[in-house]
PDB file of C-alpha atoms and ligand atoms in Angstrom:
ATOM      1  CA  MET D 252     -24.459 -14.228  -1.272  1.00  0.00           C
ATOM      2  CA  THR D 253     -21.987 -11.419  -0.792  1.00  0.00           C
ATOM      3  CA  LEU D 254     -19.144 -10.910  -3.192  1.00  0.00           C
ATOM      4  CA  LYS D 255     -15.687 -11.837  -1.920  1.00  0.00           C
ATOM      5  CA  ILE D 256     -13.711  -8.786  -2.984  1.00  0.00           C
ATOM      6  CA  ASP D 257     -10.175  -7.696  -2.091  1.00  0.00           C
ATOM      7  CA  LEU D 258      -8.951  -4.398  -3.533  1.00  0.00           C
ATOM      8  CA  HIS D 259      -5.465  -4.071  -1.997  1.00  0.00           C
ATOM      9  CA  SER D 260      -2.593  -6.553  -2.359  1.00  0.00           C
ATOM     10  CA  HIS D 261       1.117  -6.770  -3.159  1.00  0.00           C
ATOM     11  CA  SER D 262       3.375  -9.030  -5.246  1.00  0.00           C
ATOM     12  CA  THR D 263       7.154  -9.456  -5.667  1.00  0.00           C
ATOM     13  CA  VAL D 264       7.014  -6.511  -8.074  1.00  0.00           C
ATOM     14  CA  SER D 265       6.998  -4.390  -4.888  1.00  0.00           C
ATOM     15  CA  ASP D 266       7.268  -5.734  -1.331  1.00  0.00           C
ATOM     16  CA  GLY D 267       5.069  -8.819  -1.484  1.00  0.00           C
ATOM     17  CA  VAL D 268       6.515 -12.334  -1.421  1.00  0.00           C
ATOM     18  CA  LEU D 269       4.350 -14.018  -4.095  1.00  0.00           C
ATOM     19  CA  SER D 270       4.721 -13.434  -7.819  1.00  0.00           C
ATOM     20  CA  PRO D 271       1.693 -11.819  -9.490  1.00  0.00           C
ATOM     21  CA  ALA D 272       0.578 -15.234 -10.803  1.00  0.00           C
ATOM     22  CA  GLN D 273       1.075 -16.930  -7.424  1.00  0.00           C
ATOM     23  CA  LEU D 274      -0.909 -14.152  -5.777  1.00  0.00           C
ATOM     24  CA  VAL D 275      -3.865 -14.644  -8.112  1.00  0.00           C
ATOM     25  CA  THR D 276      -3.746 -18.407  -7.574  1.00  0.00           C
ATOM     26  CA  ARG D 277      -3.762 -17.951  -3.823  1.00  0.00           C
ATOM     27  CA  ALA D 278      -6.652 -15.471  -4.070  1.00  0.00           C
ATOM     28  CA  GLN D 279      -8.632 -18.044  -6.022  1.00  0.00           C
ATOM     29  CA  GLU D 280      -7.834 -20.739  -3.449  1.00  0.00           C
ATOM     30  CA  HIS D 281      -9.219 -18.436  -0.775  1.00  0.00           C
ATOM     31  CA  GLY D 282     -12.456 -17.855  -2.695  1.00  0.00           C
ATOM     32  CA  VAL D 283     -11.728 -14.288  -3.801  1.00  0.00           C
ATOM     33  CA  GLN D 284     -13.945 -13.350  -6.770  1.00  0.00           C
ATOM     34  CA  VAL D 285     -12.629  -9.836  -7.409  1.00  0.00           C
ATOM     35  CA  LEU D 286      -8.959  -8.981  -6.805  1.00  0.00           C
ATOM     36  CA  ALA D 287      -6.921  -5.805  -7.254  1.00  0.00           C
ATOM     37  CA  LEU D 288      -3.128  -5.946  -7.379  1.00  0.00           C
ATOM     38  CA  THR D 289      -1.857  -2.635  -5.979  1.00  0.00           C
ATOM     39  CA  ASP D 290       1.941  -2.784  -5.923  1.00  0.00           C
ATOM     40  CA  HIS D 291       3.793   0.226  -4.534  1.00  0.00           C
ATOM     41  CA  ASP D 292       4.706   2.750  -7.254  1.00  0.00           C
ATOM     42  CA  GLU D 293       4.708   0.053  -9.978  1.00  0.00           C
ATOM     43  CA  THR D 294       2.388  -1.338 -12.638  1.00  0.00           C
ATOM     44  CA  GLY D 295       4.861  -4.027 -13.780  1.00  0.00           C
ATOM     45  CA  GLY D 296       2.895  -6.980 -12.364  1.00  0.00           C
ATOM     46  CA  LEU D 297      -0.498  -6.133 -13.799  1.00  0.00           C
ATOM     47  CA  ASP D 298      -0.204  -7.966 -17.125  1.00  0.00           C
ATOM     48  CA  GLU D 299       0.864 -11.237 -15.523  1.00  0.00           C
ATOM     49  CA  ALA D 300      -1.805 -10.992 -12.825  1.00  0.00           C
ATOM     50  CA  GLY D 301      -4.498 -10.092 -15.362  1.00  0.00           C
ATOM     51  CA  GLN D 302      -3.649 -13.055 -17.584  1.00  0.00           C
ATOM     52  CA  CYS D 303      -3.595 -15.468 -14.688  1.00  0.00           C
ATOM     53  CA  ALA D 304      -6.915 -14.086 -13.416  1.00  0.00           C
ATOM     54  CA  ARG D 305      -8.533 -14.624 -16.820  1.00  0.00           C
ATOM     55  CA  GLN D 306      -7.442 -18.247 -16.800  1.00  0.00           C
ATOM     56  CA  ALA D 307      -8.622 -18.686 -13.217  1.00  0.00           C
ATOM     57  CA  GLY D 308     -12.006 -17.095 -13.897  1.00  0.00           C
ATOM     58  CA  LEU D 309     -11.471 -14.339 -11.361  1.00  0.00           C
ATOM     59  CA  THR D 310     -12.304 -10.677 -11.966  1.00  0.00           C
ATOM     60  CA  PHE D 311      -9.098  -8.651 -11.951  1.00  0.00           C
ATOM     61  CA  VAL D 312      -8.862  -4.952 -11.139  1.00  0.00           C
ATOM     62  CA  PRO D 313      -5.596  -3.283 -12.223  1.00  0.00           C
ATOM     63  CA  GLY D 314      -4.324  -1.091  -9.415  1.00  0.00           C
ATOM     64  CA  VAL D 315      -1.366   0.730  -7.908  1.00  0.00           C
ATOM     65  CA  GLU D 316      -0.460   2.203  -4.510  1.00  0.00           C
ATOM     66  CA  ILE D 317       1.342   5.518  -4.901  1.00  0.00           C
ATOM     67  CA  SER D 318       3.672   6.899  -2.201  1.00  0.00           C
ATOM     68  CA  VAL D 319       2.825  10.539  -1.440  1.00  0.00           C
ATOM     69  CA  THR D 320       4.287  13.098   0.913  1.00  0.00           C
ATOM     70  CA  TRP D 321       1.652  15.323   2.484  1.00  0.00           C
ATOM     71  CA  ALA D 322       2.328  17.709   5.389  1.00  0.00           C
ATOM     72  CA  GLY D 323       5.732  16.104   5.886  1.00  0.00           C
ATOM     73  CA  ARG D 324       4.412  12.560   6.247  1.00  0.00           C
ATOM     74  CA  THR D 325       3.837   9.618   3.940  1.00  0.00           C
ATOM     75  CA  VAL D 326       0.326   8.891   2.695  1.00  0.00           C
ATOM     76  CA  HIS D 327      -0.547   6.033   0.332  1.00  0.00           C
ATOM     77  CA  ILE D 328      -3.005   6.660  -2.479  1.00  0.00           C
ATOM     78  CA  VAL D 329      -4.419   3.590  -4.189  1.00  0.00           C
ATOM     79  CA  GLY D 330      -5.559   3.835  -7.802  1.00  0.00           C
ATOM     80  CA  LEU D 331      -8.175   1.286  -8.884  1.00  0.00           C
ATOM     81  CA  HIS D 332      -9.180   0.344 -12.411  1.00  0.00           C
ATOM     82  CA  ILE D 333      -6.229   2.219 -13.871  1.00  0.00           C
ATOM     83  CA  ALA D 334      -5.115   1.723 -17.465  1.00  0.00           C
ATOM     84  CA  PRO D 335      -1.813  -0.128 -16.820  1.00  0.00           C
ATOM     85  CA  ASP D 336      -0.033   1.292 -19.865  1.00  0.00           C
ATOM     86  CA  ASN D 337      -0.891   4.949 -19.362  1.00  0.00           C
ATOM     87  CA  GLU D 338       2.297   6.876 -20.157  1.00  0.00           C
ATOM     88  CA  THR D 339       1.859   9.813 -17.821  1.00  0.00           C
ATOM     89  CA  LEU D 340       1.108   7.488 -14.927  1.00  0.00           C
ATOM     90  CA  ASN D 341       4.105   5.276 -15.654  1.00  0.00           C
ATOM     91  CA  SER D 342       6.587   8.096 -16.162  1.00  0.00           C
ATOM     92  CA  GLY D 343       5.293   9.644 -12.939  1.00  0.00           C
ATOM     93  CA  LEU D 344       5.849   6.347 -11.124  1.00  0.00           C
ATOM     94  CA  ASP D 345       9.397   6.234 -12.574  1.00  0.00           C
ATOM     95  CA  THR D 346      10.174   9.502 -10.806  1.00  0.00           C
ATOM     96  CA  VAL D 347       8.663   8.247  -7.538  1.00  0.00           C
ATOM     97  CA  ARG D 348      10.824   5.096  -7.643  1.00  0.00           C
ATOM     98  CA  ALA D 349      14.004   6.998  -8.514  1.00  0.00           C
ATOM     99  CA  GLY D 350      15.037   7.863  -4.951  1.00  0.00           C
ATOM    100  CA  ARG D 351      14.659   4.388  -3.475  1.00  0.00           C
ATOM    101  CA  LEU D 352      18.107   2.945  -4.094  1.00  0.00           C
ATOM    102  CA  ASP D 353      20.053   5.859  -2.542  1.00  0.00           C
ATOM    103  CA  ARG D 354      17.665   5.815   0.359  1.00  0.00           C
ATOM    104  CA  ALA D 355      18.293   2.083   0.779  1.00  0.00           C
ATOM    105  CA  TYR D 356      22.071   2.643   1.017  1.00  0.00           C
ATOM    106  CA  GLU D 357      21.470   5.283   3.676  1.00  0.00           C
ATOM    107  CA  MET D 358      19.086   3.032   5.616  1.00  0.00           C
ATOM    108  CA  ALA D 359      21.685   0.261   5.492  1.00  0.00           C
ATOM    109  CA  ASN D 360      24.302   2.717   6.846  1.00  0.00           C
ATOM    110  CA  ARG D 361      22.086   3.700   9.722  1.00  0.00           C
ATOM    111  CA  LEU D 362      21.266   0.095  10.599  1.00  0.00           C
ATOM    112  CA  GLU D 363      24.961  -0.820  10.496  1.00  0.00           C
ATOM    113  CA  LYS D 364      25.694   2.065  12.881  1.00  0.00           C
ATOM    114  CA  LEU D 365      23.068   0.588  15.191  1.00  0.00           C
ATOM    115  CA  GLY D 366      25.138  -2.612  15.217  1.00  0.00           C
ATOM    116  CA  PHE D 367      23.573  -4.830  12.561  1.00  0.00           C
ATOM    117  CA  THR D 368      25.745  -6.409   9.878  1.00  0.00           C
ATOM    118  CA  GLY D 369      25.343  -7.443   6.254  1.00  0.00           C
ATOM    119  CA  VAL D 370      22.299  -5.232   6.006  1.00  0.00           C
ATOM    120  CA  PHE D 371      22.297  -3.981   2.414  1.00  0.00           C
ATOM    121  CA  ASP D 372      23.064  -7.317   0.780  1.00  0.00           C
ATOM    122  CA  GLY D 373      20.788  -9.081   3.219  1.00  0.00           C
ATOM    123  CA  ALA D 374      17.835  -6.852   2.350  1.00  0.00           C
ATOM    124  CA  MET D 375      18.663  -7.102  -1.355  1.00  0.00           C
ATOM    125  CA  ALA D 376      18.369 -10.881  -1.159  1.00  0.00           C
ATOM    126  CA  PHE D 377      14.629 -10.372  -0.545  1.00  0.00           C
ATOM    127  CA  VAL D 378      14.200  -7.978  -3.489  1.00  0.00           C
ATOM    128  CA  SER D 379      12.951  -9.047  -6.918  1.00  0.00           C
ATOM    129  CA  ASN D 380      12.652  -5.575  -8.430  1.00  0.00           C
ATOM    130  CA  PRO D 381      15.669  -3.451  -7.360  1.00  0.00           C
ATOM    131  CA  GLU D 382      13.854  -0.212  -8.205  1.00  0.00           C
ATOM    132  CA  LEU D 383      11.383  -1.084  -5.511  1.00  0.00           C
ATOM    133  CA  ILE D 384      13.621  -1.807  -2.546  1.00  0.00           C
ATOM    134  CA  SER D 385      11.567  -0.849   0.482  1.00  0.00           C
ATOM    135  CA  ARG D 386      11.620  -0.817   4.260  1.00  0.00           C
ATOM    136  CA  THR D 387       9.790  -4.141   4.186  1.00  0.00           C
ATOM    137  CA  HIS D 388      12.819  -5.868   2.666  1.00  0.00           C
ATOM    138  CA  PHE D 389      15.095  -4.554   5.436  1.00  0.00           C
ATOM    139  CA  ALA D 390      12.537  -5.650   8.012  1.00  0.00           C
ATOM    140  CA  ARG D 391      12.475  -9.184   6.586  1.00  0.00           C
ATOM    141  CA  TYR D 392      16.251  -9.376   6.839  1.00  0.00           C
ATOM    142  CA  LEU D 393      16.311  -8.217  10.477  1.00  0.00           C
ATOM    143  CA  VAL D 394      13.675 -10.827  11.357  1.00  0.00           C
ATOM    144  CA  GLN D 395      15.499 -13.558   9.439  1.00  0.00           C
ATOM    145  CA  GLU D 396      18.707 -12.823  11.368  1.00  0.00           C
ATOM    146  CA  GLY D 397      16.862 -12.949  14.677  1.00  0.00           C
ATOM    147  CA  TYR D 398      17.576  -9.270  15.409  1.00  0.00           C
ATOM    148  CA  CYS D 399      13.840  -8.744  15.877  1.00  0.00           C
ATOM    149  CA  ARG D 400      11.016 -11.177  16.620  1.00  0.00           C
ATOM    150  CA  ASN D 401       8.705  -9.935  13.868  1.00  0.00           C
ATOM    151  CA  MET D 402       8.115  -7.173  11.306  1.00  0.00           C
ATOM    152  CA  GLN D 403       6.100  -5.080  13.742  1.00  0.00           C
ATOM    153  CA  GLU D 404       9.034  -4.958  16.157  1.00  0.00           C
ATOM    154  CA  VAL D 405      11.363  -3.776  13.379  1.00  0.00           C
ATOM    155  CA  PHE D 406       9.060  -0.891  12.535  1.00  0.00           C
ATOM    156  CA  ASP D 407       8.381  -0.053  16.180  1.00  0.00           C
ATOM    157  CA  ARG D 408      12.082   0.101  17.037  1.00  0.00           C
ATOM    158  CA  TYR D 409      13.992   1.054  13.895  1.00  0.00           C
ATOM    159  CA  LEU D 410      12.158   1.666  10.643  1.00  0.00           C
ATOM    160  CA  GLY D 411       8.863   3.337  11.563  1.00  0.00           C
ATOM    161  CA  ASP D 412       8.367   6.903  10.339  1.00  0.00           C
ATOM    162  CA  ASP D 413       9.918   8.572  13.387  1.00  0.00           C
ATOM    163  CA  LYS D 414      12.458   5.854  14.226  1.00  0.00           C
ATOM    164  CA  PRO D 415      16.258   6.094  13.950  1.00  0.00           C
ATOM    165  CA  ALA D 416      16.907   4.086  10.785  1.00  0.00           C
ATOM    166  CA  ASN D 417      14.062   5.489   8.694  1.00  0.00           C
ATOM    167  CA  VAL D 418      15.248   7.779   5.913  1.00  0.00           C
ATOM    168  CA  PRO D 419      12.463  10.151   4.916  1.00  0.00           C
ATOM    169  CA  VAL D 420      11.820  10.616   1.201  1.00  0.00           C
ATOM    170  CA  ARG D 421       9.990  13.257  -0.782  1.00  0.00           C
ATOM    171  CA  TRP D 422       7.466  11.140  -2.637  1.00  0.00           C
ATOM    172  CA  ALA D 423       4.856  12.416  -5.110  1.00  0.00           C
ATOM    173  CA  THR D 424       2.508  15.246  -4.178  1.00  0.00           C
ATOM    174  CA  LEU D 425      -1.125  14.441  -3.444  1.00  0.00           C
ATOM    175  CA  LYS D 426      -2.109  16.328  -6.588  1.00  0.00           C
ATOM    176  CA  GLN D 427       0.329  14.376  -8.758  1.00  0.00           C
ATOM    177  CA  ALA D 428      -0.932  11.035  -7.458  1.00  0.00           C
ATOM    178  CA  VAL D 429      -4.602  11.902  -7.971  1.00  0.00           C
ATOM    179  CA  ASP D 430      -3.923  13.435 -11.403  1.00  0.00           C
ATOM    180  CA  TRP D 431      -1.933  10.394 -12.572  1.00  0.00           C
ATOM    181  CA  ILE D 432      -4.638   7.998 -11.405  1.00  0.00           C
ATOM    182  CA  ARG D 433      -7.481  10.005 -12.920  1.00  0.00           C
ATOM    183  CA  GLY D 434      -5.488  10.528 -16.108  1.00  0.00           C
ATOM    184  CA  ALA D 435      -5.289   6.726 -16.372  1.00  0.00           C
ATOM    185  CA  ASN D 436      -9.097   6.498 -15.952  1.00  0.00           C
ATOM    186  CA  GLY D 437      -8.750   5.211 -12.401  1.00  0.00           C
ATOM    187  CA  ILE D 438     -10.429   5.928  -9.095  1.00  0.00           C
ATOM    188  CA  ALA D 439      -8.229   7.456  -6.378  1.00  0.00           C
ATOM    189  CA  VAL D 440      -8.585   5.968  -2.893  1.00  0.00           C
ATOM    190  CA  ILE D 441      -6.894   7.030   0.361  1.00  0.00           C
ATOM    191  CA  ALA D 442      -5.300   3.828   1.657  1.00  0.00           C
ATOM    192  CA  HIS D 443      -5.584   2.875   5.357  1.00  0.00           C
ATOM    193  CA  PRO D 444      -6.315   6.383   6.719  1.00  0.00           C
ATOM    194  CA  GLY D 445      -6.049   5.018  10.269  1.00  0.00           C
ATOM    195  CA  ARG D 446      -2.288   4.585   9.851  1.00  0.00           C
ATOM    196  CA  TYR D 447      -1.405   8.265   9.538  1.00  0.00           C
ATOM    197  CA  ASN D 448      -0.175  10.373  12.423  1.00  0.00           C
ATOM    198  CA  TYR D 449      -2.052  13.583  11.668  1.00  0.00           C
ATOM    199  CA  THR D 450      -3.960  15.937  13.950  1.00  0.00           C
ATOM    200  CA  PRO D 451      -7.763  16.094  13.531  1.00  0.00           C
ATOM    201  CA  GLN D 452      -7.308  19.418  11.717  1.00  0.00           C
ATOM    202  CA  GLN D 453      -4.794  17.883   9.329  1.00  0.00           C
ATOM    203  CA  PHE D 454      -7.082  14.916   8.651  1.00  0.00           C
ATOM    204  CA  ASP D 455      -9.892  17.329   7.789  1.00  0.00           C
ATOM    205  CA  GLN D 456      -7.530  19.190   5.452  1.00  0.00           C
ATOM    206  CA  LEU D 457      -6.308  15.951   3.863  1.00  0.00           C
ATOM    207  CA  PHE D 458      -9.825  14.633   3.193  1.00  0.00           C
ATOM    208  CA  SER D 459     -11.048  18.014   1.890  1.00  0.00           C
ATOM    209  CA  GLU D 460      -8.049  18.571  -0.353  1.00  0.00           C
ATOM    210  CA  PHE D 461      -8.215  15.014  -1.684  1.00  0.00           C
ATOM    211  CA  ARG D 462     -11.891  15.464  -2.556  1.00  0.00           C
ATOM    212  CA  GLU D 463     -11.247  18.821  -4.257  1.00  0.00           C
ATOM    213  CA  LEU D 464      -8.490  17.240  -6.353  1.00  0.00           C
ATOM    214  CA  GLY D 465     -10.934  14.595  -7.574  1.00  0.00           C
ATOM    215  CA  GLY D 466     -10.260  11.783  -5.094  1.00  0.00           C
ATOM    216  CA  GLN D 467     -13.363   9.653  -4.641  1.00  0.00           C
ATOM    217  CA  ALA D 468     -12.870   6.942  -2.037  1.00  0.00           C
ATOM    218  CA  ILE D 469     -11.204   5.846   1.198  1.00  0.00           C
ATOM    219  CA  GLU D 470     -10.418   2.428   2.574  1.00  0.00           C
ATOM    220  CA  VAL D 471     -12.738   1.653   5.463  1.00  0.00           C
ATOM    221  CA  VAL D 472     -12.117  -2.061   5.983  1.00  0.00           C
ATOM    222  CA  THR D 473      -8.452  -2.975   5.543  1.00  0.00           C
ATOM    223  CA  GLY D 474      -5.910  -5.320   7.056  1.00  0.00           C
ATOM    224  CA  SER D 475      -4.064  -2.161   8.077  1.00  0.00           C
ATOM    225  CA  HIS D 476      -6.956  -1.000  10.321  1.00  0.00           C
ATOM    226  CA  HIS D 477      -7.823  -2.291  13.741  1.00  0.00           C
ATOM    227  CA  PRO D 478     -11.473  -3.472  13.640  1.00  0.00           C
ATOM    228  CA  SER D 479     -12.352  -0.640  16.030  1.00  0.00           C
ATOM    229  CA  GLU D 480     -11.364   1.802  13.272  1.00  0.00           C
ATOM    230  CA  TYR D 481     -13.903   0.517  10.729  1.00  0.00           C
ATOM    231  CA  ALA D 482     -16.719   2.597  12.253  1.00  0.00           C
ATOM    232  CA  THR D 483     -14.483   5.666  12.484  1.00  0.00           C
ATOM    233  CA  TYR D 484     -13.700   5.632   8.769  1.00  0.00           C
ATOM    234  CA  ALA D 485     -17.262   4.680   7.857  1.00  0.00           C
ATOM    235  CA  ARG D 486     -18.272   7.982   9.448  1.00  0.00           C
ATOM    236  CA  VAL D 487     -15.520   9.799   7.558  1.00  0.00           C
ATOM    237  CA  ALA D 488     -16.751   8.306   4.267  1.00  0.00           C
ATOM    238  CA  GLN D 489     -20.281   9.486   5.029  1.00  0.00           C
ATOM    239  CA  ARG D 490     -19.221  12.940   6.172  1.00  0.00           C
ATOM    240  CA  TYR D 491     -17.050  13.659   3.120  1.00  0.00           C
ATOM    241  CA  GLY D 492     -19.140  11.770   0.580  1.00  0.00           C
ATOM    242  CA  PHE D 493     -16.453   9.181  -0.210  1.00  0.00           C
ATOM    243  CA  LEU D 494     -17.063   5.758  -1.684  1.00  0.00           C
ATOM    244  CA  ALA D 495     -15.830   2.960   0.600  1.00  0.00           C
ATOM    245  CA  SER D 496     -13.131   0.457  -0.314  1.00  0.00           C
ATOM    246  CA  THR D 497     -11.943  -2.793   1.245  1.00  0.00           C
ATOM    247  CA  GLY D 498      -8.678  -4.712   0.960  1.00  0.00           C
ATOM    248  CA  SER D 499      -6.432  -7.031   2.927  1.00  0.00           C
ATOM    249  CA  ASP D 500      -3.130  -5.262   2.103  1.00  0.00           C
ATOM    250  CA  PHE D 501      -1.785  -8.815   1.797  1.00  0.00           C
ATOM    251  CA  HIS D 502       2.023  -9.028   1.445  1.00  0.00           C
ATOM    252  CA  GLY D 503       2.634 -12.737   1.968  1.00  0.00           C
ATOM    253  CA  PRO D 504       1.490 -15.887   3.761  1.00  0.00           C
ATOM    254  CA  ASN D 505       3.676 -15.519   6.861  1.00  0.00           C
ATOM    255  CA  ASP D 506       3.730 -11.777   7.360  1.00  0.00           C
ATOM    256  CA  GLY D 507       1.426 -11.715  10.353  1.00  0.00           C
ATOM    257  CA  ARG D 508      -1.075  -9.680   8.421  1.00  0.00           C
ATOM    258  CA  MET D 509      -4.478 -10.402   6.977  1.00  0.00           C
ATOM    259  CA  GLU D 510      -5.056 -13.258   4.494  1.00  0.00           C
ATOM    260  CA  LEU D 511      -6.318 -12.499   0.968  1.00  0.00           C
ATOM    261  CA  GLY D 512     -10.070 -11.936   0.925  1.00  0.00           C
ATOM    262  CA  ASP D 513     -10.377 -12.484   4.664  1.00  0.00           C
ATOM    263  CA  LEU D 514     -12.364  -9.289   5.160  1.00  0.00           C
ATOM    264  CA  PRO D 515     -15.546  -8.539   7.108  1.00  0.00           C
ATOM    265  CA  PRO D 516     -18.308  -6.775   5.119  1.00  0.00           C
ATOM    266  CA  LEU D 517     -18.308  -2.991   4.904  1.00  0.00           C
ATOM    267  CA  PRO D 518     -20.366  -1.293   7.620  1.00  0.00           C
ATOM    268  CA  SER D 519     -23.909  -0.545   6.426  1.00  0.00           C
ATOM    269  CA  GLY D 520     -24.879   2.809   4.978  1.00  0.00           C
ATOM    270  CA  LEU D 521     -21.831   3.137   2.710  1.00  0.00           C
ATOM    271  CA  THR D 522     -21.561   3.116  -1.065  1.00  0.00           C
ATOM    272  CA  PRO D 523     -18.912   0.546  -2.068  1.00  0.00           C
ATOM    273  CA  VAL D 524     -16.295   1.782  -4.521  1.00  0.00           C
ATOM    274  CA  TRP D 525     -17.370  -1.108  -6.813  1.00  0.00           C
ATOM    275  CA  HIS D 526     -21.069  -0.084  -6.844  1.00  0.00           C
ATOM    276  CA  ASP D 527     -21.126   0.483 -10.628  1.00  0.00           C
ATOM    277  CA  TRP D 528     -18.470  -2.010 -11.780  1.00  0.00           C
ATOM    278  CA  PHE D 529     -20.459  -5.115 -12.595  1.00  0.00           C
TER     279      PHE D 529
HETATM  280  P1  AMP Z1122       8.547   2.148   2.043  1.00  0.00           P
HETATM  281  O1  AMP Z1122       7.639   2.308   0.862  1.00  0.00           O
HETATM  282  O2  AMP Z1122       9.906   1.675   1.665  1.00  0.00           O
HETATM  283  O3  AMP Z1122       8.580   3.357   2.920  1.00  0.00           O
HETATM  284  O4  AMP Z1122       7.971   0.951   2.913  1.00  0.00           O
HETATM  285  C1  AMP Z1122       6.651   1.011   3.364  1.00  0.00           C
HETATM  286  C2  AMP Z1122       6.152  -0.389   3.607  1.00  0.00           C
HETATM  287  O5  AMP Z1122       6.579  -0.846   4.872  1.00  0.00           O
HETATM  288  C3  AMP Z1122       4.643  -0.456   3.684  1.00  0.00           C
HETATM  289  O6  AMP Z1122       4.084  -0.633   2.418  1.00  0.00           O
HETATM  290  C4  AMP Z1122       4.399  -1.675   4.512  1.00  0.00           C
HETATM  291  O7  AMP Z1122       4.418  -2.828   3.709  1.00  0.00           O
HETATM  292  C5  AMP Z1122       5.592  -1.698   5.420  1.00  0.00           C
HETATM  293  N1  AMP Z1122       5.246  -1.201   6.759  1.00  0.00           N
HETATM  294  C6  AMP Z1122       5.156   0.076   7.166  1.00  0.00           C
HETATM  295  N2  AMP Z1122       4.846   0.139   8.476  1.00  0.00           N
HETATM  296  C7  AMP Z1122       4.751  -1.143   8.902  1.00  0.00           C
HETATM  297  C8  AMP Z1122       4.489  -1.753  10.146  1.00  0.00           C
HETATM  298  N3  AMP Z1122       4.254  -1.027  11.252  1.00  0.00           N
HETATM  299  N4  AMP Z1122       4.483  -3.097  10.193  1.00  0.00           N
HETATM  300  C9  AMP Z1122       4.736  -3.845   9.112  1.00  0.00           C
HETATM  301  N5  AMP Z1122       4.999  -3.324   7.894  1.00  0.00           N
HETATM  302  C10 AMP Z1122       5.005  -1.994   7.799  1.00  0.00           C
HETATM  303 MN1   MN Z1123       4.052  -2.629   1.520  1.00  0.00          MN
HETATM  304 MN1   MN Z1124       0.189   1.232   2.249  1.00  0.00          MN
HETATM  305 MN1   MN Z1125      -0.283  -1.724   0.584  1.00  0.00          MN
END
């Protein structure tokens, strides 16, 4: 029997809609045996999730998803099996979170100029952790108000990387993210590589640089990839010698994305990132 393993998920500590404990409970209900919580730029939910997982008899992997700016665009680097209390990691994450509130005011301004109303307070109503206000919270508000039919439409029209209401941020550097993760005894993973708008040359540079910095894995199967991309990133993992990871990138039950643990097996010929964990 294959292991039901999900190494990418979000709680209310970042832009998910379930609390860490609710997330673990839902994972268990869906038969997940190994779960990583990987909130954006935050480790604040890991204790609660870990405790709940122990009670539920589920193997918990402490994780994080760090926002990085590389070649002018945002890349997400997941850290798996990190030590949640590592000071260098957590003070680094503090600095990454610091710009979010000002950026949120500016995003609200831009959306108001586009004709929407009540935007800042409306987005805030979806936020549990004010340090972690994100584009997702604005998107939920615009959908709630009927301004857009779904989250995808919000990103396609307004909040996507090159769209009018997105406010670019300088996140961490790739080196900082990998150093923080490795310093906390974690494994660095490039999240959903299929989502980035880089040229083939830039992708080669990104993968090479990441490997030189000590990055070890990429996500191959993820809710953020179209199934046709699984084979593409399986080949990348083989070519660059990366371990392969898998995760739903679950944010909530009605987000139109993948359910917890609802993942096809990794393509054959890859070494899973969990090969030496159990
Ligand atoms: P931020 O960290 O504030 O830039 O927000 C990024 C978050 O927005 C990601 O973690 C996703 O949850 C969400 N997101 C980005 N692009 C999309 C998209 N096309 N559809 C739905 N959610 C998206
Ligand atoms: Mn997110
Ligand atoms: Mn991501
Ligand atoms: Mn994610």
